[in-house]
Coordinates of C-alpha atoms in Angstrom, one line a residue:
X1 CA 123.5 97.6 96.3
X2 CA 120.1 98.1 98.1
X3 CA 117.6 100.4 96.3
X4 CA 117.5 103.7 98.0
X5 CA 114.2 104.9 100.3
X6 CA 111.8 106.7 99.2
X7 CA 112.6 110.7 100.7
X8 CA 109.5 110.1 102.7
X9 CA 109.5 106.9 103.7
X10 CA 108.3 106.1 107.1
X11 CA 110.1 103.5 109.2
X12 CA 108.9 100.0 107.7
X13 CA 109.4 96.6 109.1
X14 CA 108.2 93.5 106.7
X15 CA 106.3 91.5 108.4
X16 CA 107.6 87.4 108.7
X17 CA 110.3 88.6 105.9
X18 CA 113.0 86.1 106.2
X19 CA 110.4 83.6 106.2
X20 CA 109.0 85.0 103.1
X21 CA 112.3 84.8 101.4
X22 CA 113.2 81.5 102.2
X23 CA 109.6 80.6 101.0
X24 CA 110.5 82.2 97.8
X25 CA 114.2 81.4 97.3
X26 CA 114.8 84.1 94.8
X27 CA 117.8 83.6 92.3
X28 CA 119.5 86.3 90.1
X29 CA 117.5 86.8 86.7
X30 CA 114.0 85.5 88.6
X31 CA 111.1 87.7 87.8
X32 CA 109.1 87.5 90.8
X33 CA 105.7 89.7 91.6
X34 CA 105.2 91.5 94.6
X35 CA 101.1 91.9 94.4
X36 CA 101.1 94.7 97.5
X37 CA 104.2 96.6 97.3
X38 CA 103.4 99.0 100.3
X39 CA 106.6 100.5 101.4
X40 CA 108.5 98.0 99.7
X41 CA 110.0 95.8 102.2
X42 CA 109.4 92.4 100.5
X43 CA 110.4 93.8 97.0
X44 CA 113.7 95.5 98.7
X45 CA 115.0 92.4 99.8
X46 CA 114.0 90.5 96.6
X47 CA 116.1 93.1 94.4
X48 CA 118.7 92.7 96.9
X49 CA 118.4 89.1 95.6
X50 CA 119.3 89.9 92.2
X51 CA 115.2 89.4 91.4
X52 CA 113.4 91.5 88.9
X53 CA 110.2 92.5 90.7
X54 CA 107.0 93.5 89.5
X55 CA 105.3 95.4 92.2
X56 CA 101.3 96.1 92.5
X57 CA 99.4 98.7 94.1
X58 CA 96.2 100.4 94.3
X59 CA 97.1 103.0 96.2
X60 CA 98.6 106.1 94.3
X61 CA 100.9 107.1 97.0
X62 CA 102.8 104.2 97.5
X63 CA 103.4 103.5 93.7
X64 CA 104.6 107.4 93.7
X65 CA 106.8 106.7 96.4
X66 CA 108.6 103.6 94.8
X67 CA 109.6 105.5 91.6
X68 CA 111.8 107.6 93.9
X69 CA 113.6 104.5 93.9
X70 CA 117.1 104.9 92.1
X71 CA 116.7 101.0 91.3
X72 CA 113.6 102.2 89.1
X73 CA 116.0 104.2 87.3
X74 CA 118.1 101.7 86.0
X75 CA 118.1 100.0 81.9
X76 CA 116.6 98.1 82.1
X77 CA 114.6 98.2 84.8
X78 CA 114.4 95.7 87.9
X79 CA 111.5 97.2 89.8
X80 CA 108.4 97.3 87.3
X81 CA 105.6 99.4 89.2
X82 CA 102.3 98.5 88.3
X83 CA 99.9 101.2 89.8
X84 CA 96.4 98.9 89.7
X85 CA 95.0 96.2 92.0
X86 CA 96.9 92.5 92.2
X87 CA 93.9 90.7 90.9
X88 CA 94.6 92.4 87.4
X89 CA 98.2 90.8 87.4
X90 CA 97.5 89.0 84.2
X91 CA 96.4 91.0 82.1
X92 CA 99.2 93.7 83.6
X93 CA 102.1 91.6 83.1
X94 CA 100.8 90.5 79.5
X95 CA 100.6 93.8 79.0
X96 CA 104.7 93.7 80.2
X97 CA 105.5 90.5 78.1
X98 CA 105.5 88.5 80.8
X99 CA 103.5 85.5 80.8
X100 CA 104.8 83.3 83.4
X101 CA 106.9 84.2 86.5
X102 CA 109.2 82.6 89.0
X103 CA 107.1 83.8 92.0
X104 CA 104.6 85.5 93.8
X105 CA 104.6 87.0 97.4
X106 CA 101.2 88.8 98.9
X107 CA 101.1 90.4 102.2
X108 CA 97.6 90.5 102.3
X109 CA 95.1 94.1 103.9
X110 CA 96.1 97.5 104.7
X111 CA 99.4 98.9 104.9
X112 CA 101.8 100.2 107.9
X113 CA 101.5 103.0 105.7
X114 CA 98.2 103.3 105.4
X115 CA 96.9 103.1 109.1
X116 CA 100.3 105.4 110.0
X117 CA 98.7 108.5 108.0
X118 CA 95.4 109.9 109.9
X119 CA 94.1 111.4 106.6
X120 CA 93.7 108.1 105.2
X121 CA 90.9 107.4 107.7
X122 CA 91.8 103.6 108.7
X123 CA 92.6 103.9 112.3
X124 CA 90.7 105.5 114.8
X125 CA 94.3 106.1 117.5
X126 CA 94.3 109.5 115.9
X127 CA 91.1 111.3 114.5
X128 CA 90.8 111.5 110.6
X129 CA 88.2 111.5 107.9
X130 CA 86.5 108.8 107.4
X131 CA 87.9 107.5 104.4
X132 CA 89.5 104.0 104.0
X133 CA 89.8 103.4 100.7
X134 CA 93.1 102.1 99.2
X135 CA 93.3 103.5 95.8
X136 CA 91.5 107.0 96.7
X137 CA 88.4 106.7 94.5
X138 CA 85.2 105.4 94.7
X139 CA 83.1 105.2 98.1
X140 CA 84.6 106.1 101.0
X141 CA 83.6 104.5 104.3
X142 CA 81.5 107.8 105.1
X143 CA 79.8 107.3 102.1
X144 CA 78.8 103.9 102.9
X145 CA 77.9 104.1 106.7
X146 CA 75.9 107.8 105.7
X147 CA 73.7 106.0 102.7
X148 CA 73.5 102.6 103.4
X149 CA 70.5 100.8 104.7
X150 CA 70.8 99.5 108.6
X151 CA 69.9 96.1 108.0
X152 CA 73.5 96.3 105.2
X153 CA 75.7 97.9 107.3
X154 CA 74.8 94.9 110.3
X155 CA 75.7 92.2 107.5
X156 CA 78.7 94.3 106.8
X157 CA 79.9 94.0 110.3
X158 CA 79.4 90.2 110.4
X159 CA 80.6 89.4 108.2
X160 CA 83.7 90.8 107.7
X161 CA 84.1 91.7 111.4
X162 CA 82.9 88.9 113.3
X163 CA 80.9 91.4 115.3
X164 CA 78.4 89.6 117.3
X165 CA 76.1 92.4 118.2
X166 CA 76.4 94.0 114.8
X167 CA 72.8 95.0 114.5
X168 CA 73.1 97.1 118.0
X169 CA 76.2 98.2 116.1
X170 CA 74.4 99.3 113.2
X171 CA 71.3 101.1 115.1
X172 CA 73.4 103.0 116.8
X173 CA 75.5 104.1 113.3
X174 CA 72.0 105.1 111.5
X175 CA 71.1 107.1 114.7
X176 CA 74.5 109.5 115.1
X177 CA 74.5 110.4 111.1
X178 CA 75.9 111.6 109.3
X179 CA 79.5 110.6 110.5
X180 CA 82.4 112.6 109.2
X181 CA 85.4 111.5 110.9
X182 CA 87.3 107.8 112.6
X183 CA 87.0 109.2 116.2
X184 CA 83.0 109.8 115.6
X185 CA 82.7 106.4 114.3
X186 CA 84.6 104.8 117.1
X187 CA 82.9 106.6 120.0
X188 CA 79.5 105.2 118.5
X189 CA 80.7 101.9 118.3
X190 CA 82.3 101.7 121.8
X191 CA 79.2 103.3 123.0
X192 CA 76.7 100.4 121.9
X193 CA 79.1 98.1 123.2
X194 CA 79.8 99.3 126.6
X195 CA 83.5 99.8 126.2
X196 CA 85.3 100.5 129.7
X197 CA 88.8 102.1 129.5
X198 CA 91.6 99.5 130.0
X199 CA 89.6 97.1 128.4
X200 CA 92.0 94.6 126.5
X201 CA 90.8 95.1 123.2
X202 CA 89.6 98.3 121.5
X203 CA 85.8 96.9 120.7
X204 CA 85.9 99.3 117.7
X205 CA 88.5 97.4 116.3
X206 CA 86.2 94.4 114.7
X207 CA 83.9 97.2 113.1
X208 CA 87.1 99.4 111.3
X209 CA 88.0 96.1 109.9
X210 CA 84.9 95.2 108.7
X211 CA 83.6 99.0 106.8
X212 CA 87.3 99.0 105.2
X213 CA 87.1 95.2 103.8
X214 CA 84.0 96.5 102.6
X215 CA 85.0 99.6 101.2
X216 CA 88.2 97.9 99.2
X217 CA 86.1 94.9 98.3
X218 CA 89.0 93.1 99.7
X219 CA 88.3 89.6 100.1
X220 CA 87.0 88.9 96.6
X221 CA 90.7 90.9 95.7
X222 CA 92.3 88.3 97.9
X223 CA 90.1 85.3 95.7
X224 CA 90.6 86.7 92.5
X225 CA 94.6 87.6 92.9
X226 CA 95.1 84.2 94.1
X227 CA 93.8 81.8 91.1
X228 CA 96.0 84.7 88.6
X229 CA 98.9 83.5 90.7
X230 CA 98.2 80.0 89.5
X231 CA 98.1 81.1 86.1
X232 CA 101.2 83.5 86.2
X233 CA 103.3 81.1 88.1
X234 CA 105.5 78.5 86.3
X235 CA 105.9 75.2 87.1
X236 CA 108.1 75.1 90.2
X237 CA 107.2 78.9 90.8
X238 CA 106.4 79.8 94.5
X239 CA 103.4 81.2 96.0
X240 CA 103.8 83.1 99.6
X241 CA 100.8 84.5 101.2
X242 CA 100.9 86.6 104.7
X243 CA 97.2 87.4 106.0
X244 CA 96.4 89.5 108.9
X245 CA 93.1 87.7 110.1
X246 CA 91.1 84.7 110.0
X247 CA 88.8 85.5 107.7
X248 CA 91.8 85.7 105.0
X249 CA 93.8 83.0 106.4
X250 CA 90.5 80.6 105.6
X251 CA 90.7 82.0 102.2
X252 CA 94.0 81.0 101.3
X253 CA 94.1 77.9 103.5
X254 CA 91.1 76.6 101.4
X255 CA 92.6 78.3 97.8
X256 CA 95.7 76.0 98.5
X257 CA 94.1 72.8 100.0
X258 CA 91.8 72.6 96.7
X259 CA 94.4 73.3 94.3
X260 CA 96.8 70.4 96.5
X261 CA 93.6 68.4 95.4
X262 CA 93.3 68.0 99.1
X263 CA 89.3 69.7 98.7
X264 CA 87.7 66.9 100.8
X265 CA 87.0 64.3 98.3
X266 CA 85.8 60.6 99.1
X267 CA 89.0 58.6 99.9
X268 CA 87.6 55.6 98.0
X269 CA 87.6 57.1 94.7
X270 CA 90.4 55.7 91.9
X271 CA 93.5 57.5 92.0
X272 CA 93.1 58.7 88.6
X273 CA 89.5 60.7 89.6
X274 CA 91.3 62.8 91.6
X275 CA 91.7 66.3 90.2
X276 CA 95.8 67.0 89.5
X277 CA 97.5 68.8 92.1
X278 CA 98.0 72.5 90.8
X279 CA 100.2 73.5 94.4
X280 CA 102.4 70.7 96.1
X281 CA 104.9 71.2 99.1
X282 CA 101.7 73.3 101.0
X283 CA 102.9 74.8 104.2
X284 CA 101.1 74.9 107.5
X285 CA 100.1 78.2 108.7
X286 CA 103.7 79.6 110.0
X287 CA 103.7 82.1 112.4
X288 CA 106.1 85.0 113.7
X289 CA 108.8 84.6 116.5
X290 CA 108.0 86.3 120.0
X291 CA 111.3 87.8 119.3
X292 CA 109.4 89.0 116.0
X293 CA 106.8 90.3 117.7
X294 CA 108.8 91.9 120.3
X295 CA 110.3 93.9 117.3
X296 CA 107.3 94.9 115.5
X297 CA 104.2 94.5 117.3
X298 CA 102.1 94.2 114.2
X299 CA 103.6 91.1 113.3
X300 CA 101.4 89.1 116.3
X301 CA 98.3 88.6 114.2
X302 CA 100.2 87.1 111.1
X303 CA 100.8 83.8 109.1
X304 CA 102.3 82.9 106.2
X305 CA 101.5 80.0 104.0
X306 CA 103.4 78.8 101.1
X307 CA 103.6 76.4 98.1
X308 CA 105.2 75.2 95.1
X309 CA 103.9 75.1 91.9
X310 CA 103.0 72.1 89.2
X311 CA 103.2 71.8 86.2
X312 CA 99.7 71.1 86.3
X313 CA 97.9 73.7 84.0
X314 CA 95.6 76.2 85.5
X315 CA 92.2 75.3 86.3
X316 CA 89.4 76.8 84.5
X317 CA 87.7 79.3 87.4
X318 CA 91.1 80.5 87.7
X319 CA 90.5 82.8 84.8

């Protein structure tokens, strides 16, 4: 039987999901880790499965959410919740008495969730504080833009946003603060950027996504929670990864080419100098159906990549 929602669950739609499960082809008894539960549509369909599933989150509202689960209530348990970030996951599962698992799906950035609740701050389609952080502590995004130096908040937007005329960005941040809520923010940034309405793309857009990677340190979560999935996974475990953006997508497209020992070595080197392959049967990029799309427009900016693991052990940085 399906777990039951969540009282307050918003409509959720898991983004690539049969794709997911096929990548991780859970059995009955597998112990598999969901590293950002988020409403919970991945680790639904793995209980459904017959999976044990230990979910991770940051954010306190989602983990609060899942234990209104009546599949949480069961003896023993089938959905662990683990409320801390995924790059703790092996330490958290040691904690469990778990040291290796059967897989490991990520669906990597903010939540439906998330951006569907203005007091969160993440999207600027409704107004909101300026908040964006996932696990509701530490500097918020006002902080940041409202103390930060100009020259900081320009790399910020970068580097993470791929914003080409960040410093204009930047000047123009310094100049309206202090900023207090999404809608200020995004009427500065479309301002320096000569945004016309009916443009096809919300300019503002590259700048939320950069202050919020920023704010939830996120790419250096994405790093870190990948090499504890090589160490958590067993041999023949299986590793699925859905990013949102290039600048993750690069991350784990180079995380699995080096660990296929595919890093761009000489050719002409012996055999036995190349380093062992940690992940074999790598995936290409895989991306979602129109029909998809057509179902859940958030989907459109997605891809999934997937592996198998060795029995290779871990390498050292992956500590």
């Amino acid at each position: 039987m399906s777990p039951a929602a969540p009282a307050n669950d918003a409509p959720h739609i898991p983004v690539l999901l049969d794709e997911v499960i096929a990548a991780l082809d859970p059995q009955p008894g597998d112990v598999i880790v969901d590293a950002t539960f988020g409403a919970g549509g991945y680790t639904r369909a793995l209980l459904d499965c017959g999976a044990t599933v230990h979910a991770f989150d940051r954010d306190p509202d989602a983990i609060a959410q899942g234990r209104g689960w009546a599949e949480a209530r069961t003896t023993p348990p089938r959905l662990v919740l683990h409320p801390r970030r995924f790059s703790e996951m092996v330490a958290a599962l040691a904690e469990a008495g778990i040291a290796q698992v059967d897989g490991v799906a990520m669906d990597i950035g903010v939540s439906s969730m998330q951006l569907d609740q203005p007091e969160r701050g993440f999207a600027f389609s409704v107004d909101g504080p300026l908040d964006m952080r996932m696990s509701q502590e530490g500097e918020s995004a006002a902080d940041f833009l409202n103390t930060a130096a100009e020259s900081t908040i320009a790399d910020v937007l970068y580097e993470y946003g791929e914003e080409r005329q960040s410093r204009r960005v930047a000047r123009a941040i310094v100049a309206a603060r202090p900023l207090h809520t999404t809608g200020e923010l995004a009427r500065v940034v479309r301002k320096a950027l000569g945004h016309k309405p009916g443009d096809k793309k919300d300019p503002a857009t590259r700048s939320f996504q950069a202050i919020r990677i920023h704010v939830n340190g996120e790419l250096d979560e994405l790093r870190i929670g990948l090499n504890a999935a090589e160490q958590v996974l067993r041999a023949g475990g299986r590793l699925a990864v859905v990013s949102f953006h290039s600048l993750e997508d690069r991350i784990v497209k180079r995380f699995l080419r080096e660990a296929a020992g595919r890093s761009g070595g000489s050719r002409y080197l012996p055999e036995n100098d190349a380093a062992p392959a940690i992940f074999t049967q790598v995936s290409k990029g895989i991306r979602p159906s129109d029909a998809e799309i057509a179902r859940n427009p958030r989907a459109r900016s997605s891809t999934l990549r997937h592996a198998v693991r060795s029995d290779a052990p871990p390498r050292k940085e992956a500590a």
